[in-house]
Amino acid sequence: MTELSVLISDDDVMIREVLKEVLEEEPDIAVVAVAGDADEAIRLAERHRPAVAVLDVRMPGGGGARAAREIARCSPGTAILAFSAYADRASVAGLAAAGVTEYLVKGAPNTAIVEAVRRLGGQPAR
């Protein structure tokens, strides 16, 4: 089975660590890069070309919307999952326009996060 490569970007260290731990518990998912802001996420996406990028909506460097637009440009094969504490219509609409494929609210069960990553990366559900 091919490992699904994932980039995580969030300005909260604890959220980055928890997401990485949750995803790496899965035998078919590999976290290839972790970023703390939009600029770093863009650089790492260009270098690693992950199958899925999990982006915080509000982070330094222009936020998830800017990171999504730039990642779509430099790594067009990367599906983008927005992961945010904010679920207001404006945030969701802005991210959809930037190329975000799916949107999850922080606090979603770990199983929902793993399922979304697999779905976006084209892996079958388990």
PDB file of C-alpha atoms in Angstrom:
ATOM      1  CA  MET A   1       0.000   0.000   0.000  1.00  0.00           C
ATOM      2  CA  THR A   2       1.264   3.439  -0.908  1.00  0.00           C
ATOM      3  CA  GLU A   3       1.670   5.914   1.928  1.00  0.00           C
ATOM      4  CA  LEU A   4      -0.387   9.056   1.685  1.00  0.00           C
ATOM      5  CA  SER A   5       1.902  12.081   2.167  1.00  0.00           C
ATOM      6  CA  VAL A   6       0.578  14.929   4.304  1.00  0.00           C
ATOM      7  CA  LEU A   7       1.728  18.457   5.161  1.00  0.00           C
ATOM      8  CA  ILE A   8       0.397  20.028   8.375  1.00  0.00           C
ATOM      9  CA  SER A   9       0.435  23.783   8.935  1.00  0.00           C
ATOM     10  CA  ASP A  10      -0.866  25.476  12.078  1.00  0.00           C
ATOM     11  CA  ASP A  11       0.576  28.271  14.209  1.00  0.00           C
ATOM     12  CA  ASP A  12      -0.300  26.391  17.422  1.00  0.00           C
ATOM     13  CA  VAL A  13       2.514  23.966  18.319  1.00  0.00           C
ATOM     14  CA  MET A  14       0.215  21.700  20.314  1.00  0.00           C
ATOM     15  CA  ILE A  15      -2.265  21.350  17.450  1.00  0.00           C
ATOM     16  CA  ARG A  16       0.572  20.559  15.028  1.00  0.00           C
ATOM     17  CA  GLU A  17       1.889  17.880  17.370  1.00  0.00           C
ATOM     18  CA  VAL A  18      -1.527  16.315  17.997  1.00  0.00           C
ATOM     19  CA  LEU A  19      -2.424  16.275  14.294  1.00  0.00           C
ATOM     20  CA  LYS A  20       0.922  14.711  13.447  1.00  0.00           C
ATOM     21  CA  GLU A  21       0.496  12.069  16.141  1.00  0.00           C
ATOM     22  CA  VAL A  22      -3.081  11.242  15.058  1.00  0.00           C
ATOM     23  CA  LEU A  23      -2.151  10.939  11.384  1.00  0.00           C
ATOM     24  CA  GLU A  24       1.085   9.009  11.931  1.00  0.00           C
ATOM     25  CA  GLU A  25      -0.775   6.371  13.953  1.00  0.00           C
ATOM     26  CA  GLU A  26      -2.251   5.305  10.611  1.00  0.00           C
ATOM     27  CA  PRO A  27      -0.061   2.856   8.666  1.00  0.00           C
ATOM     28  CA  ASP A  28      -1.043   4.360   5.295  1.00  0.00           C
ATOM     29  CA  ILE A  29      -0.382   8.027   6.196  1.00  0.00           C
ATOM     30  CA  ALA A  30       3.013   9.748   6.419  1.00  0.00           C
ATOM     31  CA  VAL A  31       3.425  13.327   7.650  1.00  0.00           C
ATOM     32  CA  VAL A  32       6.213  14.594   5.389  1.00  0.00           C
ATOM     33  CA  ALA A  33       6.364  18.183   6.669  1.00  0.00           C
ATOM     34  CA  VAL A  34       5.076  20.431   9.452  1.00  0.00           C
ATOM     35  CA  ALA A  35       4.854  24.234   9.205  1.00  0.00           C
ATOM     36  CA  GLY A  36       4.017  27.035  11.625  1.00  0.00           C
ATOM     37  CA  ASP A  37       2.923  29.709   9.138  1.00  0.00           C
ATOM     38  CA  ALA A  38       1.707  30.199   5.566  1.00  0.00           C
ATOM     39  CA  ASP A  39       5.141  31.019   4.112  1.00  0.00           C
ATOM     40  CA  GLU A  40       6.698  27.864   5.524  1.00  0.00           C
ATOM     41  CA  ALA A  41       3.697  25.782   4.374  1.00  0.00           C
ATOM     42  CA  ILE A  42       4.092  27.060   0.813  1.00  0.00           C
ATOM     43  CA  ARG A  43       7.844  26.352   0.769  1.00  0.00           C
ATOM     44  CA  LEU A  44       7.360  22.855   2.191  1.00  0.00           C
ATOM     45  CA  ALA A  45       4.497  22.046  -0.202  1.00  0.00           C
ATOM     46  CA  GLU A  46       6.647  23.053  -3.143  1.00  0.00           C
ATOM     47  CA  ARG A  47       9.511  20.867  -1.876  1.00  0.00           C
ATOM     48  CA  HIS A  48       7.516  17.769  -0.820  1.00  0.00           C
ATOM     49  CA  ARG A  49       4.439  17.928  -3.115  1.00  0.00           C
ATOM     50  CA  PRO A  50       2.210  16.183  -0.542  1.00  0.00           C
ATOM     51  CA  ALA A  51      -1.037  14.467  -1.501  1.00  0.00           C
ATOM     52  CA  VAL A  52      -2.868  16.488   1.171  1.00  0.00           C
ATOM     53  CA  ALA A  53      -2.137  19.755   2.995  1.00  0.00           C
ATOM     54  CA  VAL A  54      -3.953  20.387   6.291  1.00  0.00           C
ATOM     55  CA  LEU A  55      -4.005  24.167   6.786  1.00  0.00           C
ATOM     56  CA  ASP A  56      -5.075  26.341   9.696  1.00  0.00           C
ATOM     57  CA  VAL A  57      -7.310  29.151   8.488  1.00  0.00           C
ATOM     58  CA  ARG A  58      -5.793  31.909  10.618  1.00  0.00           C
ATOM     59  CA  MET A  59      -2.027  31.755  10.847  1.00  0.00           C
ATOM     60  CA  PRO A  60       0.810  34.211  10.229  1.00  0.00           C
ATOM     61  CA  GLY A  61       1.932  34.926   6.684  1.00  0.00           C
ATOM     62  CA  GLY A  62      -1.487  35.515   5.132  1.00  0.00           C
ATOM     63  CA  GLY A  63      -3.438  32.633   6.618  1.00  0.00           C
ATOM     64  CA  GLY A  64      -4.802  29.465   5.133  1.00  0.00           C
ATOM     65  CA  ALA A  65      -6.408  31.193   2.148  1.00  0.00           C
ATOM     66  CA  ARG A  66      -3.078  32.586   0.914  1.00  0.00           C
ATOM     67  CA  ALA A  67      -1.325  29.286   1.599  1.00  0.00           C
ATOM     68  CA  ALA A  68      -4.076  27.391  -0.268  1.00  0.00           C
ATOM     69  CA  ARG A  69      -3.809  29.660  -3.329  1.00  0.00           C
ATOM     70  CA  GLU A  70      -0.024  29.379  -3.468  1.00  0.00           C
ATOM     71  CA  ILE A  71       0.016  25.626  -2.831  1.00  0.00           C
ATOM     72  CA  ALA A  72      -2.549  25.123  -5.601  1.00  0.00           C
ATOM     73  CA  ARG A  73      -0.164  27.032  -7.885  1.00  0.00           C
ATOM     74  CA  CYS A  74       3.130  25.381  -6.906  1.00  0.00           C
ATOM     75  CA  SER A  75       1.815  21.871  -6.138  1.00  0.00           C
ATOM     76  CA  PRO A  76      -1.384  21.452  -8.172  1.00  0.00           C
ATOM     77  CA  GLY A  77      -1.754  17.785  -7.215  1.00  0.00           C
ATOM     78  CA  THR A  78      -2.104  18.627  -3.512  1.00  0.00           C
ATOM     79  CA  ALA A  79      -5.641  18.482  -2.078  1.00  0.00           C
ATOM     80  CA  ILE A  80      -6.258  21.018   0.675  1.00  0.00           C
ATOM     81  CA  LEU A  81      -8.080  20.457   3.960  1.00  0.00           C
ATOM     82  CA  ALA A  82      -8.803  23.572   6.015  1.00  0.00           C
ATOM     83  CA  PHE A  83      -8.748  22.940   9.758  1.00  0.00           C
ATOM     84  CA  SER A  84     -10.059  25.826  11.803  1.00  0.00           C
ATOM     85  CA  ALA A  85     -11.750  26.953  14.978  1.00  0.00           C
ATOM     86  CA  TYR A  86     -13.860  29.244  12.770  1.00  0.00           C
ATOM     87  CA  ALA A  87     -16.845  27.939  10.815  1.00  0.00           C
ATOM     88  CA  ASP A  88     -18.469  31.211   9.758  1.00  0.00           C
ATOM     89  CA  ARG A  89     -19.700  31.504   6.172  1.00  0.00           C
ATOM     90  CA  ALA A  90     -17.178  34.166   5.209  1.00  0.00           C
ATOM     91  CA  SER A  91     -14.212  32.015   6.277  1.00  0.00           C
ATOM     92  CA  VAL A  92     -15.570  28.925   4.538  1.00  0.00           C
ATOM     93  CA  ALA A  93     -16.441  30.821   1.337  1.00  0.00           C
ATOM     94  CA  GLY A  94     -13.059  32.552   1.223  1.00  0.00           C
ATOM     95  CA  LEU A  95     -11.239  29.269   1.557  1.00  0.00           C
ATOM     96  CA  ALA A  96     -13.372  27.545  -1.064  1.00  0.00           C
ATOM     97  CA  ALA A  97     -12.518  30.362  -3.476  1.00  0.00           C
ATOM     98  CA  ALA A  98      -8.816  29.863  -2.637  1.00  0.00           C
ATOM     99  CA  GLY A  99      -8.931  26.182  -3.602  1.00  0.00           C
ATOM    100  CA  VAL A 100      -9.699  24.445  -0.315  1.00  0.00           C
ATOM    101  CA  THR A 101     -11.265  21.074  -1.039  1.00  0.00           C
ATOM    102  CA  GLU A 102     -12.728  20.374   2.390  1.00  0.00           C
ATOM    103  CA  TYR A 103     -13.241  22.193   5.695  1.00  0.00           C
ATOM    104  CA  LEU A 104     -13.153  20.677   9.194  1.00  0.00           C
ATOM    105  CA  VAL A 105     -13.751  22.520  12.445  1.00  0.00           C
ATOM    106  CA  LYS A 106     -11.175  22.010  15.217  1.00  0.00           C
ATOM    107  CA  GLY A 107     -12.617  19.656  17.765  1.00  0.00           C
ATOM    108  CA  ALA A 108     -13.778  17.218  15.086  1.00  0.00           C
ATOM    109  CA  PRO A 109     -13.179  13.603  16.124  1.00  0.00           C
ATOM    110  CA  ASN A 110      -9.810  12.143  15.154  1.00  0.00           C
ATOM    111  CA  THR A 111     -11.592   9.594  12.983  1.00  0.00           C
ATOM    112  CA  ALA A 112     -13.167  12.430  10.945  1.00  0.00           C
ATOM    113  CA  ILE A 113      -9.744  14.004  10.385  1.00  0.00           C
ATOM    114  CA  VAL A 114      -8.215  10.715   9.240  1.00  0.00           C
ATOM    115  CA  GLU A 115     -11.209   9.972   6.986  1.00  0.00           C
ATOM    116  CA  ALA A 116     -11.015  13.432   5.396  1.00  0.00           C
ATOM    117  CA  VAL A 117      -7.278  13.075   4.714  1.00  0.00           C
ATOM    118  CA  ARG A 118      -7.798   9.648   3.162  1.00  0.00           C
ATOM    119  CA  ARG A 119     -10.750  10.852   1.079  1.00  0.00           C
ATOM    120  CA  LEU A 120      -8.819  13.864  -0.226  1.00  0.00           C
ATOM    121  CA  GLY A 121      -5.759  11.758  -0.902  1.00  0.00           C
ATOM    122  CA  GLY A 122      -7.769   9.197  -2.858  1.00  0.00           C
ATOM    123  CA  GLN A 123      -7.263   6.394  -0.349  1.00  0.00           C
ATOM    124  CA  PRO A 124     -10.131   3.997   0.341  1.00  0.00           C
ATOM    125  CA  ALA A 125     -11.916   4.273   3.690  1.00  0.00           C
ATOM    126  CA  ARG A 126     -10.891   1.661   6.236  1.00  0.00           C
TER     127      ARG A 126
END
